[in-house]
mmCIF file of C-alpha atoms in Angstrom:
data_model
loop_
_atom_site.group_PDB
_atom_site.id
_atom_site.type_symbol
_atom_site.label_atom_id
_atom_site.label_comp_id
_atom_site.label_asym_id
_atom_site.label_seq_id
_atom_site.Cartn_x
_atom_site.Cartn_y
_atom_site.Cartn_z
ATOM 1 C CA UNK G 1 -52.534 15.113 -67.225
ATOM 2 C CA UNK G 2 -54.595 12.924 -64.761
ATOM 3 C CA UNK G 3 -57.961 14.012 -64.327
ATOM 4 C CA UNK G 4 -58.679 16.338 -60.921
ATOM 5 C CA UNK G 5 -60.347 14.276 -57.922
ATOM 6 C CA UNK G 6 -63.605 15.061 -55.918
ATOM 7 C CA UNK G 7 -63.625 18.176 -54.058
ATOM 8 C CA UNK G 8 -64.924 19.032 -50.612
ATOM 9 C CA UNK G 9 -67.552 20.707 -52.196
ATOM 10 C CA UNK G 10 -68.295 17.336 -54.677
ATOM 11 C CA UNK G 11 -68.323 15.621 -51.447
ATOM 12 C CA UNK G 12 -70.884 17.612 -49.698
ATOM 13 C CA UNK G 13 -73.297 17.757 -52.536
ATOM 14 C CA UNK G 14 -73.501 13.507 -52.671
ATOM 15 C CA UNK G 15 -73.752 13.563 -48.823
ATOM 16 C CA UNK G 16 -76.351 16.334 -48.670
ATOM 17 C CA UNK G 17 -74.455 18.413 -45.790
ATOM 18 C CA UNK G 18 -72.364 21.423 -46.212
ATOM 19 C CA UNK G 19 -68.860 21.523 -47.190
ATOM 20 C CA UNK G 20 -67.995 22.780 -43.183
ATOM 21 C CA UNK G 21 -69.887 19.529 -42.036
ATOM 22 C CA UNK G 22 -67.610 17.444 -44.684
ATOM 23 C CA UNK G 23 -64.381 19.190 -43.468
ATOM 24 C CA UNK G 24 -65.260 17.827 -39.714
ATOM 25 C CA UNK G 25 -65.749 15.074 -40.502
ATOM 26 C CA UNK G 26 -62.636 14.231 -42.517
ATOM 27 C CA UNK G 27 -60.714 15.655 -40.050
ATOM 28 C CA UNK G 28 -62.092 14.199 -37.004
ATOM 29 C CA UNK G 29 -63.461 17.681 -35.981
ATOM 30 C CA UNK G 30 -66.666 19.521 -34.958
ATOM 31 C CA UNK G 31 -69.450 17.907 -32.712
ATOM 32 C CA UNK G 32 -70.557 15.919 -35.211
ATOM 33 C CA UNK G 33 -73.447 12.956 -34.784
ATOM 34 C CA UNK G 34 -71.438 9.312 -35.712
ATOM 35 C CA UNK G 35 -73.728 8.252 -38.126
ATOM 36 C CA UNK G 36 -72.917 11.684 -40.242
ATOM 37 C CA UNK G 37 -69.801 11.362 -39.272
ATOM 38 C CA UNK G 38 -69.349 7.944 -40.727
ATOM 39 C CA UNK G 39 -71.698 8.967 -44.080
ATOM 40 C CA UNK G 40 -69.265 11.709 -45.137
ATOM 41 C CA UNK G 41 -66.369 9.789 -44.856
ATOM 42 C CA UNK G 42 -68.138 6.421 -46.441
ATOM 43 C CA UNK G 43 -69.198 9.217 -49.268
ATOM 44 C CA UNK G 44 -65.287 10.816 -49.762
ATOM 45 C CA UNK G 45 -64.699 7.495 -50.035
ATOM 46 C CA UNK G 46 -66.879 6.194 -52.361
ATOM 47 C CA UNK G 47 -66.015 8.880 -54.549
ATOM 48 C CA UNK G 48 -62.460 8.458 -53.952
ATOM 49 C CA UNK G 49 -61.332 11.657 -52.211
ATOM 50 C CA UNK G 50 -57.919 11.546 -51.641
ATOM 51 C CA UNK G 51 -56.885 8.354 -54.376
ATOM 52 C CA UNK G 52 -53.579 9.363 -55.314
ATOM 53 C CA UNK G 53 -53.792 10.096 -59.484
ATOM 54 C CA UNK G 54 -50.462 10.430 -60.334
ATOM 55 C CA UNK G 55 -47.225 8.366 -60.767
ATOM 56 C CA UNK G 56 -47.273 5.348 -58.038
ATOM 57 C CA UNK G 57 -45.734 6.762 -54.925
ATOM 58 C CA UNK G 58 -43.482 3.409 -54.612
ATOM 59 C CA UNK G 59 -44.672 2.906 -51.153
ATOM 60 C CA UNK G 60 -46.636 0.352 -49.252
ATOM 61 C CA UNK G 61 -48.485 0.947 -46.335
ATOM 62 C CA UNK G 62 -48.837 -1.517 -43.334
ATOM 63 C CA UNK G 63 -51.902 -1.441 -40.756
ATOM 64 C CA UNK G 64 -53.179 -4.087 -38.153
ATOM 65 C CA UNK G 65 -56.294 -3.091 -37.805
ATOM 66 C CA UNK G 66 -58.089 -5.780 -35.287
ATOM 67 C CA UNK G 67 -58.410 -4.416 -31.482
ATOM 68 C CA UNK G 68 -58.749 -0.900 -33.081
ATOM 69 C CA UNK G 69 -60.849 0.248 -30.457
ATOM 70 C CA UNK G 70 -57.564 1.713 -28.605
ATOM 71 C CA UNK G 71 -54.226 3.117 -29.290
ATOM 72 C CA UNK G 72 -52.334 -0.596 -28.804
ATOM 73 C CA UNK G 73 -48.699 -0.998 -29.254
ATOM 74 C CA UNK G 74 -48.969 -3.783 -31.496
ATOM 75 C CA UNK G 75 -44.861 -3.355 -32.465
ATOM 76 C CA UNK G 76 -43.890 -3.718 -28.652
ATOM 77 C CA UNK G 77 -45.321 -7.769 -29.402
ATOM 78 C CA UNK G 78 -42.678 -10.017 -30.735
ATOM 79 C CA UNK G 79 -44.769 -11.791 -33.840
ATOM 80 C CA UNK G 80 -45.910 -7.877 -35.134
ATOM 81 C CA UNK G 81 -42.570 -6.164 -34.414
ATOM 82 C CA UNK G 82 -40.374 -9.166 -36.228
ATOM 83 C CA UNK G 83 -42.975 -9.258 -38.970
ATOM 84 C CA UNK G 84 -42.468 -5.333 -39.234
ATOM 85 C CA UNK G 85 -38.825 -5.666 -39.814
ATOM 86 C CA UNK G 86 -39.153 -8.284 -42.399
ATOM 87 C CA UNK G 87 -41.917 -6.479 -44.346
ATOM 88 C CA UNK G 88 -39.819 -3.127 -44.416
ATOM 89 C CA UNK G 89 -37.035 -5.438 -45.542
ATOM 90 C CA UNK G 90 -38.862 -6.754 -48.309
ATOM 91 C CA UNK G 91 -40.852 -3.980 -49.573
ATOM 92 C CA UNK G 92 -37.197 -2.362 -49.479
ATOM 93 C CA UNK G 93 -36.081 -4.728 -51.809
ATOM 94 C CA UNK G 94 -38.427 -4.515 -54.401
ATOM 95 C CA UNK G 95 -37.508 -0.554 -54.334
ATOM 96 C CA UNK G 96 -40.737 0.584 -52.436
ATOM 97 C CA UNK G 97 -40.774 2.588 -49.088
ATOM 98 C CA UNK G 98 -43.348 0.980 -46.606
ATOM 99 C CA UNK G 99 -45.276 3.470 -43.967
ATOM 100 C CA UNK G 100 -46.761 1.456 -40.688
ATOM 101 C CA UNK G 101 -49.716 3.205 -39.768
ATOM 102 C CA UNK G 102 -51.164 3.290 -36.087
ATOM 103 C CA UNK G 103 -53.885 0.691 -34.576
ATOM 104 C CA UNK G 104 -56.674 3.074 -33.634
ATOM 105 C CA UNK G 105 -59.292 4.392 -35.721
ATOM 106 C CA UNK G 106 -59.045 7.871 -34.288
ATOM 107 C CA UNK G 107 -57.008 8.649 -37.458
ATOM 108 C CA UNK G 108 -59.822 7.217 -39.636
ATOM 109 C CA UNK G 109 -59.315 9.894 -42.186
ATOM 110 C CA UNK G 110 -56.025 9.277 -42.906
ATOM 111 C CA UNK G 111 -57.646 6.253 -44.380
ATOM 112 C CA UNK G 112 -59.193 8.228 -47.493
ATOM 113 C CA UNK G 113 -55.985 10.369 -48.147
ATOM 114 C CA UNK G 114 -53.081 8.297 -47.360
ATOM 115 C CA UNK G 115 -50.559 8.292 -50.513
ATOM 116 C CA UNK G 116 -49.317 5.042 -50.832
ATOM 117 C CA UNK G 117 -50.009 2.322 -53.718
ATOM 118 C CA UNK G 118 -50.901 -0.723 -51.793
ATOM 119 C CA UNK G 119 -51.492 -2.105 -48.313
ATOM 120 C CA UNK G 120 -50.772 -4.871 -46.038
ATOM 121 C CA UNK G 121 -53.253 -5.498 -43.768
ATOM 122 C CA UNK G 122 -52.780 -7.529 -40.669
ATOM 123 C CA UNK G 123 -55.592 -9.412 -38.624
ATOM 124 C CA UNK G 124 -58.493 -7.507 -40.409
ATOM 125 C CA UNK G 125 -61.234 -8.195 -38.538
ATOM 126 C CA UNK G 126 -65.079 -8.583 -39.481
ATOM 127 C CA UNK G 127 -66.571 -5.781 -40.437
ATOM 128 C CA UNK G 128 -63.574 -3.446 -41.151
ATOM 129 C CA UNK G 129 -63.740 0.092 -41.978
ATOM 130 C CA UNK G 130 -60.261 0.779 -42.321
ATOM 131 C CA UNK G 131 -60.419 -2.388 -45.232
ATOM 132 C CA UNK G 132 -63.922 -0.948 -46.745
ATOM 133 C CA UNK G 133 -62.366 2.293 -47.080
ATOM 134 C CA UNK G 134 -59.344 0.803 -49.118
ATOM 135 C CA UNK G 135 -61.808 -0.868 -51.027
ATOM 136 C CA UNK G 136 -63.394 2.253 -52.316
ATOM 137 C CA UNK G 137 -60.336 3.815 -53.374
ATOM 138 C CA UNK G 138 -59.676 0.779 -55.524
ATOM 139 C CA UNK G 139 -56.358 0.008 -53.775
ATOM 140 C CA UNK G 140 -54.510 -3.135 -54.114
ATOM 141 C CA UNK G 141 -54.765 -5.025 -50.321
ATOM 142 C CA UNK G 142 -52.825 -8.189 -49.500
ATOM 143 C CA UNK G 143 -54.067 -9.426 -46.188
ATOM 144 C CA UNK G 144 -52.024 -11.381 -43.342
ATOM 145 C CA UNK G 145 -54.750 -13.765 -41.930
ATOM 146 C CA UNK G 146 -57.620 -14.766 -43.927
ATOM 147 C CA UNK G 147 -60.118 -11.789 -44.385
ATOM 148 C CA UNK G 148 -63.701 -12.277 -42.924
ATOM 149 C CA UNK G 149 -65.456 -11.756 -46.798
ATOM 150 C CA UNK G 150 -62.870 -12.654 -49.006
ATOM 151 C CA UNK G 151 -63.633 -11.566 -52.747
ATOM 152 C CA UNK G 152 -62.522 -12.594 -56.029
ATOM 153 C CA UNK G 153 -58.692 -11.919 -56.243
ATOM 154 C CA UNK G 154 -58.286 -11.271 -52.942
ATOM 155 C CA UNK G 155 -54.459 -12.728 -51.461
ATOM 156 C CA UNK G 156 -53.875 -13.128 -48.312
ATOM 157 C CA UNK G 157 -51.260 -14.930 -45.831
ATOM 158 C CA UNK G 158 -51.546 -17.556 -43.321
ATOM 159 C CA UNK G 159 -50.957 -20.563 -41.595
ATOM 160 C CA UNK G 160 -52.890 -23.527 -41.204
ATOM 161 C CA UNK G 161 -54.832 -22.910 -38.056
ATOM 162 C CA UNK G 162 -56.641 -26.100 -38.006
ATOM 163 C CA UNK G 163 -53.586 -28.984 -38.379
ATOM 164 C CA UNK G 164 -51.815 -26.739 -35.952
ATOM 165 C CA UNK G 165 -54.081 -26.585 -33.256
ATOM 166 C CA UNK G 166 -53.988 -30.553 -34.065
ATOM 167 C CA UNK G 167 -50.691 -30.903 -33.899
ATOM 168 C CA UNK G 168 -50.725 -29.147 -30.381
ATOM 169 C CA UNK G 169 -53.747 -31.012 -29.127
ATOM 170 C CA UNK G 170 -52.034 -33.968 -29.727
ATOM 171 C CA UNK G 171 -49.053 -33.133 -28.272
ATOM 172 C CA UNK G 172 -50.194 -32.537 -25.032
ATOM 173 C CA UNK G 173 -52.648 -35.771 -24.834
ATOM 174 C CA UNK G 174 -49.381 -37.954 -25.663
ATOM 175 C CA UNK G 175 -47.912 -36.132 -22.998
ATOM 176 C CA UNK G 176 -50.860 -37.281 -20.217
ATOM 177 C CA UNK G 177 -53.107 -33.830 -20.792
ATOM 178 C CA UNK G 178 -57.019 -35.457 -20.535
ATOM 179 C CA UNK G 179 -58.486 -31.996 -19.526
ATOM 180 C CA UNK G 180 -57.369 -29.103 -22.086
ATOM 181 C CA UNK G 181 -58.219 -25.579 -21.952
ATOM 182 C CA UNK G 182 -58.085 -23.082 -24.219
ATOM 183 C CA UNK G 183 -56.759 -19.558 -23.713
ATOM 184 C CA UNK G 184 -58.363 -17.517 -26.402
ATOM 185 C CA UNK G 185 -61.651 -15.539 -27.331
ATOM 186 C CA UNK G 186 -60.293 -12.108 -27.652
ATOM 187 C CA UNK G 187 -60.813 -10.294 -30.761
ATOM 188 C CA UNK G 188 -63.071 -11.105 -34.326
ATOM 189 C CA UNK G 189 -60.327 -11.694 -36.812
ATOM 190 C CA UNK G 190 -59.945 -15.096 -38.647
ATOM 191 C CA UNK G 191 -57.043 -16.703 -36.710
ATOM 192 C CA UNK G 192 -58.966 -16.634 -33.001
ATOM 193 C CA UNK G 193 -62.423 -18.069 -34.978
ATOM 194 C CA UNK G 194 -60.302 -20.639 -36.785
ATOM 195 C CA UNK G 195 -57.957 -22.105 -33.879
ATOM 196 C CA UNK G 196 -61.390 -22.012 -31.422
ATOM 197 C CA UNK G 197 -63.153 -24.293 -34.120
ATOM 198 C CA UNK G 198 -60.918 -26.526 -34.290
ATOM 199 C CA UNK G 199 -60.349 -26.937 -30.712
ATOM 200 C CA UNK G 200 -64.383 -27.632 -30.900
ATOM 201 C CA UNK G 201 -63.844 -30.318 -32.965
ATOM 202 C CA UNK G 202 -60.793 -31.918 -31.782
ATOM 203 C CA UNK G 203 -62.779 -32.063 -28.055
ATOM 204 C CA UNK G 204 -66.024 -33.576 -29.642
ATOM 205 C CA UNK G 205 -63.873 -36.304 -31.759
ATOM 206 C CA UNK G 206 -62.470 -37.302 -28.396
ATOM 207 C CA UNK G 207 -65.983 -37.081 -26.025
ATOM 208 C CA UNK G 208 -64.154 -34.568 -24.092
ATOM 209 C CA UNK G 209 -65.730 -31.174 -22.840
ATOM 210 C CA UNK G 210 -64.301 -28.073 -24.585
ATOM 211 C CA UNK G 211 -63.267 -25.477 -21.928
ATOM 212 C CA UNK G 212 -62.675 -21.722 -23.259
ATOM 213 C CA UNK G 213 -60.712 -19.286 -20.930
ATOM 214 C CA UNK G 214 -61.212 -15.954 -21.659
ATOM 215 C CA UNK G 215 -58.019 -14.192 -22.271
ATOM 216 C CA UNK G 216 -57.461 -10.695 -21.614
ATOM 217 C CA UNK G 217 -54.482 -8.397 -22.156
ATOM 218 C CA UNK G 218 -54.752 -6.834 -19.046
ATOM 219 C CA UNK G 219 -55.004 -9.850 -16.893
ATOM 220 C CA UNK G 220 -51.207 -9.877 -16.198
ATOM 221 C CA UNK G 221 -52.120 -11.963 -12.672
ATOM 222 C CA UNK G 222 -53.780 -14.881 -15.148
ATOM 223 C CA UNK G 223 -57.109 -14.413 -12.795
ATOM 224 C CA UNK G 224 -59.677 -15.664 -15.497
ATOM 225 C CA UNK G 225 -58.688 -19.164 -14.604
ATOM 226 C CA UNK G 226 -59.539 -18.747 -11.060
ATOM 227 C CA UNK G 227 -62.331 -21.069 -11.512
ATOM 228 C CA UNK G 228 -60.722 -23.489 -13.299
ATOM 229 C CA UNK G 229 -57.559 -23.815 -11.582
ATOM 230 C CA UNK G 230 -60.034 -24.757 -7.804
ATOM 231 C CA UNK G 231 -62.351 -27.007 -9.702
ATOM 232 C CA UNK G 232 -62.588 -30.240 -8.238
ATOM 233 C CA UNK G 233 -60.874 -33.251 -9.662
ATOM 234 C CA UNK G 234 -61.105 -34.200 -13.219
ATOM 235 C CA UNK G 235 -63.086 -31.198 -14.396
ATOM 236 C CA UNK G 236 -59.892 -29.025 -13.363
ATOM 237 C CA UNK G 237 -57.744 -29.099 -16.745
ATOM 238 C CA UNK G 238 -54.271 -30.217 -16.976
ATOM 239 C CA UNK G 239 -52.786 -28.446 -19.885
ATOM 240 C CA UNK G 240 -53.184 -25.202 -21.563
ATOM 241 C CA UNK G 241 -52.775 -23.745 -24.860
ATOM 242 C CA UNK G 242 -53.286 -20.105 -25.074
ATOM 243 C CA UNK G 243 -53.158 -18.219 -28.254
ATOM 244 C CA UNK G 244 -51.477 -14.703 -27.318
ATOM 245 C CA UNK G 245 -47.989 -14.048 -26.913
ATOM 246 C CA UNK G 246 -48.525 -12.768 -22.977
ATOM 247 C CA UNK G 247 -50.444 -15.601 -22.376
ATOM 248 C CA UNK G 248 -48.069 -18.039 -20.972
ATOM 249 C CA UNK G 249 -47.461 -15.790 -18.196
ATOM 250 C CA UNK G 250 -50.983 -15.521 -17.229
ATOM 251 C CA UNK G 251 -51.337 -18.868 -17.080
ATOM 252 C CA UNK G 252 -47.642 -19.059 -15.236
ATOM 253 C CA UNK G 253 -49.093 -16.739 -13.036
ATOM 254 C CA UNK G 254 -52.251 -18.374 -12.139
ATOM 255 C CA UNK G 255 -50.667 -21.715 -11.721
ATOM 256 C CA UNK G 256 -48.251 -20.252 -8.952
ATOM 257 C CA UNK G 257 -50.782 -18.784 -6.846
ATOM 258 C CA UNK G 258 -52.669 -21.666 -6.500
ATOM 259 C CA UNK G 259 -50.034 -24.021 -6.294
ATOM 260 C CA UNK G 260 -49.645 -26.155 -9.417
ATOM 261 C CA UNK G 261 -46.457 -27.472 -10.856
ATOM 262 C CA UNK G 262 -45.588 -26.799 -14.743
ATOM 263 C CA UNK G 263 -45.207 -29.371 -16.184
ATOM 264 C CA UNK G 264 -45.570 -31.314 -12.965
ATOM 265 C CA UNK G 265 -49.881 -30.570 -12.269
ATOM 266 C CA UNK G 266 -49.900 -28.544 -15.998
ATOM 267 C CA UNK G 267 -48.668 -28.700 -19.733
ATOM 268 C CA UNK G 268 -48.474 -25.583 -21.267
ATOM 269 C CA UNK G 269 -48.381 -24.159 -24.990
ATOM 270 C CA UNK G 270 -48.122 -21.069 -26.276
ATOM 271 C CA UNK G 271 -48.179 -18.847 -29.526
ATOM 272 C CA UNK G 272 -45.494 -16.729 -28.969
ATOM 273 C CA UNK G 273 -42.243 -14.935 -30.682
ATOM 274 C CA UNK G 274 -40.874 -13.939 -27.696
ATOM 275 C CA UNK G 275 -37.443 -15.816 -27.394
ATOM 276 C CA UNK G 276 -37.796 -15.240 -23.810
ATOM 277 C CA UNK G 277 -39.839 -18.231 -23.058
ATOM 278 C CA UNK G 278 -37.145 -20.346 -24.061
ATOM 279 C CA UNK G 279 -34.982 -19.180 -21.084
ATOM 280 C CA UNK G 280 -37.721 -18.739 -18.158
ATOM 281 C CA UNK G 281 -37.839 -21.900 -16.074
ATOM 282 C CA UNK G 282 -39.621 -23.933 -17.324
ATOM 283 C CA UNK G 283 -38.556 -23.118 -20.439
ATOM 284 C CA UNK G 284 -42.152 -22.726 -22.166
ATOM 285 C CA UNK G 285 -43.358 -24.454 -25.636
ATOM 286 C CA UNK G 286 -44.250 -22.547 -28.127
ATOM 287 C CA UNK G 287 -45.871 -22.557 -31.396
ATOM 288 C CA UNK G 288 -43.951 -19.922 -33.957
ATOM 289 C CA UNK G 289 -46.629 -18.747 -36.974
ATOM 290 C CA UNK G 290 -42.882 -17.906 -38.819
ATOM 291 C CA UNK G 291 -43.783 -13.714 -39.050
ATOM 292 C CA UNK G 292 -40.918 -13.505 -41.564
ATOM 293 C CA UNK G 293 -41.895 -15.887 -44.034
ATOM 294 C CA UNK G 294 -45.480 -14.323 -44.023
ATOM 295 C CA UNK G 295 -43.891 -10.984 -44.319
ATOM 296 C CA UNK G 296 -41.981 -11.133 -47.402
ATOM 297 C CA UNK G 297 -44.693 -13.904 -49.047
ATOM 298 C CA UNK G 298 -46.948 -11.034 -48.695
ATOM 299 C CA UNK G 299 -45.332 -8.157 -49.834
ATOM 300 C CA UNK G 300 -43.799 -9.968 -52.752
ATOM 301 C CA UNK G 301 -47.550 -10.261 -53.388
ATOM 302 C CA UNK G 302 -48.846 -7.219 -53.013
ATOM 303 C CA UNK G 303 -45.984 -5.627 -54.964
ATOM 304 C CA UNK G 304 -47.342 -8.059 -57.785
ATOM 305 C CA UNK G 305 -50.902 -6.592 -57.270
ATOM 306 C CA UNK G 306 -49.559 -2.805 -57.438
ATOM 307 C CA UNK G 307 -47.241 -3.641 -61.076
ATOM 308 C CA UNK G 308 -49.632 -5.679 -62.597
ATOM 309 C CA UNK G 309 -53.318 -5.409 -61.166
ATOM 310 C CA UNK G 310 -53.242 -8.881 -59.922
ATOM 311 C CA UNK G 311 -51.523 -11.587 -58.249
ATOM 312 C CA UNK G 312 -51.444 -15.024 -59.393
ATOM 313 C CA UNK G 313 -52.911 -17.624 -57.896
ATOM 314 C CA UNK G 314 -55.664 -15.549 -56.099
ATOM 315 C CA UNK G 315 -56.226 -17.258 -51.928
ATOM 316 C CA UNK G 316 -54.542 -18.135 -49.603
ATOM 317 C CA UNK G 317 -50.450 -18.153 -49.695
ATOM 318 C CA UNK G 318 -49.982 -21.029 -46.754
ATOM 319 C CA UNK G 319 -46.730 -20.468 -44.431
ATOM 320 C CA UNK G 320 -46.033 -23.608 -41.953
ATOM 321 C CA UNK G 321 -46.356 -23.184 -38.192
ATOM 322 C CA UNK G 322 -43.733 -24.433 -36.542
ATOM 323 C CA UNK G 323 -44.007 -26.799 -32.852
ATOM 324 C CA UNK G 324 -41.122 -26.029 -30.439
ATOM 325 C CA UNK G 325 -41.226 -28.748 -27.665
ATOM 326 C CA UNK G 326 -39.750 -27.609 -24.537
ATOM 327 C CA UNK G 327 -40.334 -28.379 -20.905
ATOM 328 C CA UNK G 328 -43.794 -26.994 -19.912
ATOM 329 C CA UNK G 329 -45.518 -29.566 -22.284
ATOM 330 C CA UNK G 330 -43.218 -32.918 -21.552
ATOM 331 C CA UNK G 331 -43.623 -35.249 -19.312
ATOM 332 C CA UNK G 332 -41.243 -34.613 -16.249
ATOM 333 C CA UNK G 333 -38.043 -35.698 -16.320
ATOM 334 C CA UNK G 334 -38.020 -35.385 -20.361
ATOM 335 C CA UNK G 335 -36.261 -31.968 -19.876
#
């Protein structure tokens, strides 16, 4: 028989509040200060309130857990939704059920409860919670995106940021760009901080100034490159590569209302699922981080983790980006 887990009352006693004040805070109840908020739940955890002791449940969970600030529909975006499918796919066929859980932290306890035997994290950003929680439970985690402290053992998927962002770079320079901006800066997990550096680099090999547009989900009308789209001469850039799906049309957006031409006055690249791009005029590049091939790479891994304790090698499982040339970054007349 497996041995009972902590109690409420266990819980209370290591946090040094009552078992009312634990029951709060667990459940996201009571007026309750943050920081004791936050201590229960780091103690429950600790202690591993809610570890599940018995046979494995055969299911996976799934979380993205960057941006988790707010309730975000991170399945209505085309690289999360197709990555879902392919996950539930795979964790299907290695007999396991997989649960997707929801972006925000409001539902931070389900953290120390949930009932499955592994998770797939996606985009975990610094500093996690949701990650050091799973951590105290002793759950196996396989992580899409490199994690910000990776430990011994730890597995996680991804592409090679740095030769694509290359690869891109130089694209649009053999297409004429001399002036390229980036489109990125929102967020803290790996893939923003790893594109961005390379960017640096790839501007200071060349003696070019790095410019950094500040992309925003909200900024449908593209209006953070207001300034850069009126600057004079050669310090207004030519090309673009922005590094969230909706930000193509931002920059579409922007370009229109102050009259530049794609690919005419701008090249433009994007990281983007969406197959609409391909059919907008002008059809829009895109770079494709292949969500399917990272899905079923990392459950195969984590299911690994779950029936044996471990996955071999430990680091990073590398999936190829993939450059799809289309009219917004060619020369005209290419297309």
């Amino acid at each position: 028989m497996p041995a009972p887990g902590p109690t409420i009352a266990d819980i209370a006693r290591a946090a040094e509040v009552s078992t009312a004040t634990v029951s709060h805070a667990l459940n996201g109840t009571g007026r309750l200060g943050e920081g004791t908020r936050r201590r229960v739940r780091d103690t429950a955890a600790a202690l591993g309130y809610g570890v599940h002791r018995g046979p494995r449940t055969r299911t996976l969970g799934l979380a993205v857990t960057t941006y988790a600030d707010s309730a975000w529909d991170y399945a209505g975006i085309a690289y999360y939704s197709r990555l879902l499918l392919a996950a539930t796919s795979a964790a299907h066929a290695h007999g396991y059920a997989l649960t997707t859980l929801p972006a925000d932290r409001g539902a931070e306890p389900l953290w120390h409860t949930l009932a499955v035997d592994g998770m797939l994290l996606l985009d975990s950003p610094q500093r996690d919670p949701v990650l050091r929680a799973l951590r105290a439970r002793g759950l196996p985690v396989v992580f899409d995106g490199r994690p910000a402290d990776p430990r011994p053992g730890d597995v996680w998927v991804d592409n090679d940021h740095a030769a694509t962002t290359r690869e891109v770079l130089d694209h649009l320079a053999a297409s004429g760009a001399r002036r390229i901006a980036l489109h990125a800066g929102f967020g803290e997990e790996h893939y923003t901080g790893a594109v961005t550096s390379a960017y640096g680099h790839w501007c200071a090999e060349r003696g070019q100034p790095a410019l950094v547009v500040p992309f925003h989900p909200a900024d449908e009308g593209g209006h953070a490159f207001d300034a850069a789209f009126t600057a004079p001469g050669a310090t207004r850039p030519d090309a673009v590569y922005s590094l969230y799906d909706p930000g193509a049309r931002q920059v579409l957006a922007a370009a229109a209302r102050h009259g530049l031409r794609t690919p005419g006055d701008l090249l433009l690249v994007c990281v983007s699922e969406d197959p609409r791009y391909a059919a907008q005029e002008p059809p829009v590049t895109t770079v494709t981080l292949d969500p399917e091939r990272t899905a079923v790479t990392a459950v195969s891994a984590l299911v690994e983790m779950v029936e044996s304790g471990h996955a071999e090698p430990p680091g990073q499982r590398t999936v190829p980006a993939g450059l799809r040339v289309r009219a917004s970054s060619s020369p005209p007349g290419m297309y």
